[in-house]
PDB file of C-alpha atoms in Angstrom:
ATOM      1  CA  MET Z   1       0.000   0.000   0.000  1.00  0.00           C
ATOM      2  CA  PHE Z   2       2.375   2.795   1.159  1.00  0.00           C
ATOM      3  CA  ARG Z   3       5.622   3.119  -0.733  1.00  0.00           C
ATOM      4  CA  ARG Z   4       8.454   5.553  -0.494  1.00  0.00           C
ATOM      5  CA  GLN Z   5       8.960   8.006  -3.354  1.00  0.00           C
ATOM      6  CA  GLY Z   6      11.926  10.239  -2.603  1.00  0.00           C
ATOM      7  CA  ASP Z   7      11.077  12.058   0.607  1.00  0.00           C
ATOM      8  CA  ARG Z   8       7.351  11.221   0.407  1.00  0.00           C
ATOM      9  CA  TYR Z   9       5.260   8.255   1.474  1.00  0.00           C
ATOM     10  CA  VAL Z  10       2.604   7.520  -1.105  1.00  0.00           C
ATOM     11  CA  ALA Z  11      -0.492   5.320  -1.226  1.00  0.00           C
ATOM     12  CA  THR Z  12      -3.548   5.150  -3.424  1.00  0.00           C
ATOM     13  CA  PHE Z  13      -6.899   4.729  -1.725  1.00  0.00           C
ATOM     14  CA  ALA Z  14     -10.157   3.484  -3.184  1.00  0.00           C
ATOM     15  CA  VAL Z  15     -13.413   5.282  -2.423  1.00  0.00           C
ATOM     16  CA  ASP Z  16     -14.418   2.802   0.301  1.00  0.00           C
ATOM     17  CA  GLU Z  17     -11.010   3.048   1.966  1.00  0.00           C
ATOM     18  CA  VAL Z  18     -11.275   6.848   2.069  1.00  0.00           C
ATOM     19  CA  ARG Z  19     -14.742   6.590   3.635  1.00  0.00           C
ATOM     20  CA  VAL Z  20     -13.560   4.128   6.278  1.00  0.00           C
ATOM     21  CA  LEU Z  21     -10.488   6.176   7.177  1.00  0.00           C
ATOM     22  CA  ARG Z  22     -12.525   9.381   7.310  1.00  0.00           C
ATOM     23  CA  LYS Z  23     -15.081   7.731   9.616  1.00  0.00           C
ATOM     24  CA  VAL Z  24     -12.450   6.187  11.882  1.00  0.00           C
ATOM     25  CA  ALA Z  25     -10.439   9.415  12.217  1.00  0.00           C
ATOM     26  CA  SER Z  26     -13.614  11.429  12.828  1.00  0.00           C
ATOM     27  CA  GLU Z  27     -14.708   8.998  15.537  1.00  0.00           C
ATOM     28  CA  VAL Z  28     -11.356   9.363  17.294  1.00  0.00           C
ATOM     29  CA  VAL Z  29     -11.729  13.162  17.207  1.00  0.00           C
ATOM     30  CA  GLY Z  30     -15.273  12.842  18.565  1.00  0.00           C
ATOM     31  CA  LEU Z  31     -14.122  10.549  21.343  1.00  0.00           C
ATOM     32  CA  LEU Z  32     -11.452  13.059  22.373  1.00  0.00           C
ATOM     33  CA  THR Z  33     -13.748  16.072  22.250  1.00  0.00           C
ATOM     34  CA  ASP Z  34     -17.485  15.650  22.792  1.00  0.00           C
ATOM     35  CA  GLY Z  35     -17.264  12.087  24.065  1.00  0.00           C
ATOM     36  CA  PHE Z  36     -14.255  12.493  26.361  1.00  0.00           C
ATOM     37  CA  ASP Z  37     -15.063  10.578  29.532  1.00  0.00           C
ATOM     38  CA  HIS Z  38     -12.487   8.981  31.822  1.00  0.00           C
ATOM     39  CA  SER Z  39     -14.934   6.213  32.731  1.00  0.00           C
ATOM     40  CA  ASP Z  40     -14.966   5.067  29.086  1.00  0.00           C
ATOM     41  CA  PRO Z  41     -12.561   2.101  28.757  1.00  0.00           C
ATOM     42  CA  VAL Z  42     -11.331   3.453  25.410  1.00  0.00           C
ATOM     43  CA  VAL Z  43     -10.331   6.753  27.003  1.00  0.00           C
ATOM     44  CA  GLY Z  44      -8.664   4.741  29.747  1.00  0.00           C
ATOM     45  CA  ARG Z  45      -6.660   2.849  27.117  1.00  0.00           C
ATOM     46  CA  LEU Z  46      -5.632   6.012  25.266  1.00  0.00           C
ATOM     47  CA  PHE Z  47      -4.844   7.850  28.513  1.00  0.00           C
ATOM     48  CA  PRO Z  48      -3.704   5.152  30.930  1.00  0.00           C
ATOM     49  CA  GLU Z  49      -3.114   5.830  34.580  1.00  0.00           C
ATOM     50  CA  VAL Z  50       0.586   6.495  34.942  1.00  0.00           C
ATOM     51  CA  TYR Z  51       0.583   5.646  38.648  1.00  0.00           C
ATOM     52  CA  PRO Z  52      -2.178   3.049  39.096  1.00  0.00           C
ATOM     53  CA  ASP Z  53      -1.407   2.636  42.783  1.00  0.00           C
ATOM     54  CA  ASP Z  54      -1.320   6.367  43.465  1.00  0.00           C
ATOM     55  CA  PRO Z  55      -4.497   8.183  42.337  1.00  0.00           C
ATOM     56  CA  ARG Z  56      -3.227  11.547  43.574  1.00  0.00           C
ATOM     57  CA  SER Z  57      -0.026  11.370  41.536  1.00  0.00           C
ATOM     58  CA  THR Z  58      -2.013  10.164  38.529  1.00  0.00           C
ATOM     59  CA  ALA Z  59      -4.369  13.150  38.895  1.00  0.00           C
ATOM     60  CA  ASP Z  60      -1.418  15.557  39.164  1.00  0.00           C
ATOM     61  CA  PHE Z  61       0.271  14.033  36.120  1.00  0.00           C
ATOM     62  CA  ARG Z  62      -2.992  14.155  34.173  1.00  0.00           C
ATOM     63  CA  ARG Z  63      -3.534  17.797  35.114  1.00  0.00           C
ATOM     64  CA  TYR Z  64      -0.186  18.792  33.600  1.00  0.00           C
ATOM     65  CA  THR Z  65      -0.098  16.548  30.539  1.00  0.00           C
ATOM     66  CA  GLU Z  66      -3.586  15.545  29.450  1.00  0.00           C
ATOM     67  CA  GLY Z  67      -4.513  18.719  27.581  1.00  0.00           C
ATOM     68  CA  ASP Z  68      -1.409  18.617  25.395  1.00  0.00           C
ATOM     69  CA  LEU Z  69      -1.713  14.880  24.827  1.00  0.00           C
ATOM     70  CA  LYS Z  70      -5.376  15.198  23.870  1.00  0.00           C
ATOM     71  CA  THR Z  71      -4.580  18.062  21.477  1.00  0.00           C
ATOM     72  CA  ALA Z  72      -1.782  16.028  19.888  1.00  0.00           C
ATOM     73  CA  LYS Z  73      -4.082  13.040  19.379  1.00  0.00           C
ATOM     74  CA  ILE Z  74      -6.757  15.249  17.814  1.00  0.00           C
ATOM     75  CA  ASP Z  75      -4.149  16.851  15.537  1.00  0.00           C
ATOM     76  CA  GLN Z  76      -2.863  13.425  14.486  1.00  0.00           C
ATOM     77  CA  ALA Z  77      -6.354  12.242  13.552  1.00  0.00           C
ATOM     78  CA  GLY Z  78      -6.756  15.574  11.781  1.00  0.00           C
ATOM     79  CA  ALA Z  79      -3.636  14.798   9.741  1.00  0.00           C
ATOM     80  CA  ILE Z  80      -5.430  11.766   8.326  1.00  0.00           C
ATOM     81  CA  LEU Z  81      -8.539  13.804   7.560  1.00  0.00           C
ATOM     82  CA  ALA Z  82      -6.499  16.578   5.920  1.00  0.00           C
ATOM     83  CA  ALA Z  83      -4.498  14.257   3.673  1.00  0.00           C
ATOM     84  CA  LEU Z  84      -7.319  12.027   2.461  1.00  0.00           C
ATOM     85  CA  PRO Z  85      -8.405  12.513  -1.132  1.00  0.00           C
ATOM     86  CA  GLY Z  86     -11.960  13.453  -2.041  1.00  0.00           C
ATOM     87  CA  GLU Z  87     -14.947  11.152  -2.295  1.00  0.00           C
ATOM     88  CA  THR Z  88     -13.630   9.568  -5.492  1.00  0.00           C
ATOM     89  CA  GLY Z  89     -10.499   8.165  -3.860  1.00  0.00           C
ATOM     90  CA  GLY Z  90      -6.993   8.837  -5.026  1.00  0.00           C
ATOM     91  CA  GLU Z  91      -3.441   9.316  -3.908  1.00  0.00           C
ATOM     92  CA  VAL Z  92      -2.103  10.393  -0.534  1.00  0.00           C
ATOM     93  CA  ARG Z  93       1.385  11.877  -0.384  1.00  0.00           C
ATOM     94  CA  LEU Z  94       2.845  12.351   3.089  1.00  0.00           C
ATOM     95  CA  ASP Z  95       6.043  13.999   4.229  1.00  0.00           C
ATOM     96  CA  ALA Z  96       7.896  12.419   7.156  1.00  0.00           C
ATOM     97  CA  GLU Z  97       6.078  14.496   9.785  1.00  0.00           C
ATOM     98  CA  ALA Z  98       2.629  13.699   8.383  1.00  0.00           C
ATOM     99  CA  ALA Z  99       3.559  10.014   8.046  1.00  0.00           C
ATOM    100  CA  GLU Z 100       4.485   9.844  11.720  1.00  0.00           C
ATOM    101  CA  ALA Z 101       1.238  11.613  12.665  1.00  0.00           C
ATOM    102  CA  TRP Z 102      -0.638   9.024  10.588  1.00  0.00           C
ATOM    103  CA  LEU Z 103       1.166   6.196  12.396  1.00  0.00           C
ATOM    104  CA  ARG Z 104       0.220   7.569  15.804  1.00  0.00           C
ATOM    105  CA  ALA Z 105      -3.388   8.221  14.727  1.00  0.00           C
ATOM    106  CA  LEU Z 106      -3.733   4.734  13.238  1.00  0.00           C
ATOM    107  CA  ASN Z 107      -2.376   3.310  16.480  1.00  0.00           C
ATOM    108  CA  ASP Z 108      -4.917   5.288  18.523  1.00  0.00           C
ATOM    109  CA  ALA Z 109      -7.742   4.122  16.254  1.00  0.00           C
ATOM    110  CA  ARG Z 110      -6.637   0.497  16.566  1.00  0.00           C
ATOM    111  CA  LEU Z 111      -6.350   0.790  20.353  1.00  0.00           C
ATOM    112  CA  ALA Z 112      -9.863   2.251  20.528  1.00  0.00           C
ATOM    113  CA  MET Z 113     -11.320  -0.420  18.257  1.00  0.00           C
ATOM    114  CA  GLY Z 114      -9.430  -3.140  20.093  1.00  0.00           C
ATOM    115  CA  VAL Z 115     -11.058  -2.129  23.375  1.00  0.00           C
ATOM    116  CA  ARG Z 116     -14.526  -2.025  21.828  1.00  0.00           C
ATOM    117  CA  LEU Z 117     -13.995  -5.381  20.082  1.00  0.00           C
ATOM    118  CA  GLU Z 118     -12.418  -6.902  23.218  1.00  0.00           C
ATOM    119  CA  ILE Z 119      -9.209  -7.770  21.382  1.00  0.00           C
ATOM    120  CA  LYS Z 120      -6.551  -8.991  23.810  1.00  0.00           C
ATOM    121  CA  ASP Z 121      -2.805  -9.464  23.345  1.00  0.00           C
ATOM    122  CA  GLY Z 122      -3.210 -13.158  22.552  1.00  0.00           C
ATOM    123  CA  THR Z 123      -6.227 -12.786  20.261  1.00  0.00           C
ATOM    124  CA  ASP Z 124      -5.845 -14.491  16.897  1.00  0.00           C
ATOM    125  CA  LEU Z 125      -7.507 -11.944  14.639  1.00  0.00           C
ATOM    126  CA  GLY Z 126      -7.959 -14.402  11.757  1.00  0.00           C
ATOM    127  CA  GLU Z 127      -9.662 -16.884  14.063  1.00  0.00           C
ATOM    128  CA  GLU Z 128     -11.814 -14.140  15.579  1.00  0.00           C
ATOM    129  CA  LEU Z 129     -12.897 -13.009  12.125  1.00  0.00           C
ATOM    130  CA  ASP Z 130     -13.613 -16.565  10.992  1.00  0.00           C
ATOM    131  CA  GLU Z 131     -15.825 -17.127  14.045  1.00  0.00           C
ATOM    132  CA  ALA Z 132     -17.698 -13.868  13.440  1.00  0.00           C
ATOM    133  CA  VAL Z 133     -18.263 -14.749   9.776  1.00  0.00           C
ATOM    134  CA  ALA Z 134     -19.496 -18.240  10.722  1.00  0.00           C
ATOM    135  CA  GLU Z 135     -21.927 -16.734  13.227  1.00  0.00           C
ATOM    136  CA  ASP Z 136     -23.283 -14.001  10.932  1.00  0.00           C
ATOM    137  CA  PRO Z 137     -21.345 -12.847   7.855  1.00  0.00           C
ATOM    138  CA  THR Z 138     -23.400  -9.631   7.673  1.00  0.00           C
ATOM    139  CA  SER Z 139     -22.853  -8.593  11.293  1.00  0.00           C
ATOM    140  CA  SER Z 140     -21.322  -5.303  12.326  1.00  0.00           C
ATOM    141  CA  ARG Z 141     -18.656  -7.302  14.177  1.00  0.00           C
ATOM    142  CA  VAL Z 142     -17.404  -8.777  10.894  1.00  0.00           C
ATOM    143  CA  PHE Z 143     -17.157  -5.287   9.437  1.00  0.00           C
ATOM    144  CA  GLN Z 144     -15.456  -3.866  12.548  1.00  0.00           C
ATOM    145  CA  LEU Z 145     -12.934  -6.715  12.721  1.00  0.00           C
ATOM    146  CA  SER Z 146     -12.206  -6.207   9.033  1.00  0.00           C
ATOM    147  CA  VAL Z 147     -11.603  -2.488   9.599  1.00  0.00           C
ATOM    148  CA  TYR Z 148      -9.384  -3.295  12.578  1.00  0.00           C
ATOM    149  CA  ALA Z 149      -7.329  -5.685  10.424  1.00  0.00           C
ATOM    150  CA  TYR Z 150      -7.172  -3.135   7.591  1.00  0.00           C
ATOM    151  CA  LEU Z 151      -5.876  -0.433   9.953  1.00  0.00           C
ATOM    152  CA  GLY Z 152      -3.164  -2.831  11.108  1.00  0.00           C
ATOM    153  CA  TYR Z 153      -2.202  -3.566   7.516  1.00  0.00           C
ATOM    154  CA  LEU Z 154      -2.109   0.145   6.710  1.00  0.00           C
ATOM    155  CA  GLN Z 155      -0.038   0.896   9.798  1.00  0.00           C
ATOM    156  CA  GLU Z 156       2.455  -1.854   8.970  1.00  0.00           C
ATOM    157  CA  SER Z 157       2.663  -0.696   5.362  1.00  0.00           C
ATOM    158  CA  LEU Z 158       3.426   2.894   6.401  1.00  0.00           C
ATOM    159  CA  LEU Z 159       5.948   1.781   9.005  1.00  0.00           C
ATOM    160  CA  ASN Z 160       7.754  -0.358   6.437  1.00  0.00           C
ATOM    161  CA  ALA Z 161       7.841   2.579   4.008  1.00  0.00           C
ATOM    162  CA  LEU Z 162       9.285   4.805   6.734  1.00  0.00           C
ATOM    163  CA  ILE Z 163      12.100   2.410   7.552  1.00  0.00           C
ATOM    164  CA  ASP Z 164      12.843   1.657   3.902  1.00  0.00           C
ATOM    165  CA  GLU Z 165      16.227   3.156   3.080  1.00  0.00           C
ATOM    166  CA  ALA Z 166      15.806   3.165  -0.703  1.00  0.00           C
TER     167      ALA Z 166
END
Protein backbone atom coordinates (compact mmCIF):
# COMPACT_ATOMS: atom_id res chain seq x y z
CA MET A 1 0.00 0.00 0.00
CA PHE A 2 2.37 2.80 1.16
CA ARG A 3 5.62 3.12 -0.73
CA ARG A 4 8.45 5.55 -0.49
CA GLN A 5 8.96 8.01 -3.35
CA GLY A 6 11.93 10.24 -2.60
CA ASP A 7 11.08 12.06 0.61
CA ARG A 8 7.35 11.22 0.41
CA TYR A 9 5.26 8.25 1.47
CA VAL A 10 2.60 7.52 -1.11
CA ALA A 11 -0.49 5.32 -1.23
CA THR A 12 -3.55 5.15 -3.42
CA PHE A 13 -6.90 4.73 -1.72
CA ALA A 14 -10.16 3.48 -3.18
CA VAL A 15 -13.41 5.28 -2.42
CA ASP A 16 -14.42 2.80 0.30
CA GLU A 17 -11.01 3.05 1.97
CA VAL A 18 -11.28 6.85 2.07
CA ARG A 19 -14.74 6.59 3.63
CA VAL A 20 -13.56 4.13 6.28
CA LEU A 21 -10.49 6.18 7.18
CA ARG A 22 -12.52 9.38 7.31
CA LYS A 23 -15.08 7.73 9.62
CA VAL A 24 -12.45 6.19 11.88
CA ALA A 25 -10.44 9.41 12.22
CA SER A 26 -13.61 11.43 12.83
CA GLU A 27 -14.71 9.00 15.54
CA VAL A 28 -11.36 9.36 17.29
CA VAL A 29 -11.73 13.16 17.21
CA GLY A 30 -15.27 12.84 18.57
CA LEU A 31 -14.12 10.55 21.34
CA LEU A 32 -11.45 13.06 22.37
CA THR A 33 -13.75 16.07 22.25
CA ASP A 34 -17.48 15.65 22.79
CA GLY A 35 -17.26 12.09 24.07
CA PHE A 36 -14.25 12.49 26.36
CA ASP A 37 -15.06 10.58 29.53
CA HIS A 38 -12.49 8.98 31.82
CA SER A 39 -14.93 6.21 32.73
CA ASP A 40 -14.97 5.07 29.09
CA PRO A 41 -12.56 2.10 28.76
CA VAL A 42 -11.33 3.45 25.41
CA VAL A 43 -10.33 6.75 27.00
CA GLY A 44 -8.66 4.74 29.75
CA ARG A 45 -6.66 2.85 27.12
CA LEU A 46 -5.63 6.01 25.27
CA PHE A 47 -4.84 7.85 28.51
CA PRO A 48 -3.70 5.15 30.93
CA GLU A 49 -3.11 5.83 34.58
CA VAL A 50 0.59 6.50 34.94
CA TYR A 51 0.58 5.65 38.65
CA PRO A 52 -2.18 3.05 39.10
CA ASP A 53 -1.41 2.64 42.78
CA ASP A 54 -1.32 6.37 43.46
CA PRO A 55 -4.50 8.18 42.34
CA ARG A 56 -3.23 11.55 43.57
CA SER A 57 -0.03 11.37 41.54
CA THR A 58 -2.01 10.16 38.53
CA ALA A 59 -4.37 13.15 38.90
CA ASP A 60 -1.42 15.56 39.16
CA PHE A 61 0.27 14.03 36.12
CA ARG A 62 -2.99 14.16 34.17
CA ARG A 63 -3.53 17.80 35.11
CA TYR A 64 -0.19 18.79 33.60
CA THR A 65 -0.10 16.55 30.54
CA GLU A 66 -3.59 15.54 29.45
CA GLY A 67 -4.51 18.72 27.58
CA ASP A 68 -1.41 18.62 25.40
CA LEU A 69 -1.71 14.88 24.83
CA LYS A 70 -5.38 15.20 23.87
CA THR A 71 -4.58 18.06 21.48
CA ALA A 72 -1.78 16.03 19.89
CA LYS A 73 -4.08 13.04 19.38
CA ILE A 74 -6.76 15.25 17.81
CA ASP A 75 -4.15 16.85 15.54
CA GLN A 76 -2.86 13.42 14.49
CA ALA A 77 -6.35 12.24 13.55
CA GLY A 78 -6.76 15.57 11.78
CA ALA A 79 -3.64 14.80 9.74
CA ILE A 80 -5.43 11.77 8.33
CA LEU A 81 -8.54 13.80 7.56
CA ALA A 82 -6.50 16.58 5.92
CA ALA A 83 -4.50 14.26 3.67
CA LEU A 84 -7.32 12.03 2.46
CA PRO A 85 -8.40 12.51 -1.13
CA GLY A 86 -11.96 13.45 -2.04
CA GLU A 87 -14.95 11.15 -2.29
CA THR A 88 -13.63 9.57 -5.49
CA GLY A 89 -10.50 8.16 -3.86
CA GLY A 90 -6.99 8.84 -5.03
CA GLU A 91 -3.44 9.32 -3.91
CA VAL A 92 -2.10 10.39 -0.53
CA ARG A 93 1.38 11.88 -0.38
CA LEU A 94 2.85 12.35 3.09
CA ASP A 95 6.04 14.00 4.23
CA ALA A 96 7.90 12.42 7.16
CA GLU A 97 6.08 14.50 9.78
CA ALA A 98 2.63 13.70 8.38
CA ALA A 99 3.56 10.01 8.05
CA GLU A 100 4.48 9.84 11.72
CA ALA A 101 1.24 11.61 12.66
CA TRP A 102 -0.64 9.02 10.59
CA LEU A 103 1.17 6.20 12.40
CA ARG A 104 0.22 7.57 15.80
CA ALA A 105 -3.39 8.22 14.73
CA LEU A 106 -3.73 4.73 13.24
CA ASN A 107 -2.38 3.31 16.48
CA ASP A 108 -4.92 5.29 18.52
CA ALA A 109 -7.74 4.12 16.25
CA ARG A 110 -6.64 0.50 16.57
CA LEU A 111 -6.35 0.79 20.35
CA ALA A 112 -9.86 2.25 20.53
CA MET A 113 -11.32 -0.42 18.26
CA GLY A 114 -9.43 -3.14 20.09
CA VAL A 115 -11.06 -2.13 23.38
CA ARG A 116 -14.53 -2.02 21.83
CA LEU A 117 -13.99 -5.38 20.08
CA GLU A 118 -12.42 -6.90 23.22
CA ILE A 119 -9.21 -7.77 21.38
CA LYS A 120 -6.55 -8.99 23.81
CA ASP A 121 -2.80 -9.46 23.35
CA GLY A 122 -3.21 -13.16 22.55
CA THR A 123 -6.23 -12.79 20.26
CA ASP A 124 -5.84 -14.49 16.90
CA LEU A 125 -7.51 -11.94 14.64
CA GLY A 126 -7.96 -14.40 11.76
CA GLU A 127 -9.66 -16.88 14.06
CA GLU A 128 -11.81 -14.14 15.58
CA LEU A 129 -12.90 -13.01 12.13
CA ASP A 130 -13.61 -16.56 10.99
CA GLU A 131 -15.82 -17.13 14.05
CA ALA A 132 -17.70 -13.87 13.44
CA VAL A 133 -18.26 -14.75 9.78
CA ALA A 134 -19.50 -18.24 10.72
CA GLU A 135 -21.93 -16.73 13.23
CA ASP A 136 -23.28 -14.00 10.93
CA PRO A 137 -21.35 -12.85 7.85
CA THR A 138 -23.40 -9.63 7.67
CA SER A 139 -22.85 -8.59 11.29
CA SER A 140 -21.32 -5.30 12.33
CA ARG A 141 -18.66 -7.30 14.18
CA VAL A 142 -17.40 -8.78 10.89
CA PHE A 143 -17.16 -5.29 9.44
CA GLN A 144 -15.46 -3.87 12.55
CA LEU A 145 -12.93 -6.71 12.72
CA SER A 146 -12.21 -6.21 9.03
CA VAL A 147 -11.60 -2.49 9.60
CA TYR A 148 -9.38 -3.29 12.58
CA ALA A 149 -7.33 -5.69 10.42
CA TYR A 150 -7.17 -3.13 7.59
CA LEU A 151 -5.88 -0.43 9.95
CA GLY A 152 -3.16 -2.83 11.11
CA TYR A 153 -2.20 -3.57 7.52
CA LEU A 154 -2.11 0.15 6.71
CA GLN A 155 -0.04 0.90 9.80
CA GLU A 156 2.45 -1.85 8.97
CA SER A 157 2.66 -0.70 5.36
CA LEU A 158 3.43 2.89 6.40
CA LEU A 159 5.95 1.78 9.01
CA ASN A 160 7.75 -0.36 6.44
CA ALA A 161 7.84 2.58 4.01
CA LEU A 162 9.29 4.81 6.73
CA ILE A 163 12.10 2.41 7.55
CA ASP A 164 12.84 1.66 3.90
CA GLU A 165 16.23 3.16 3.08
CA ALA A 166 15.81 3.17 -0.70
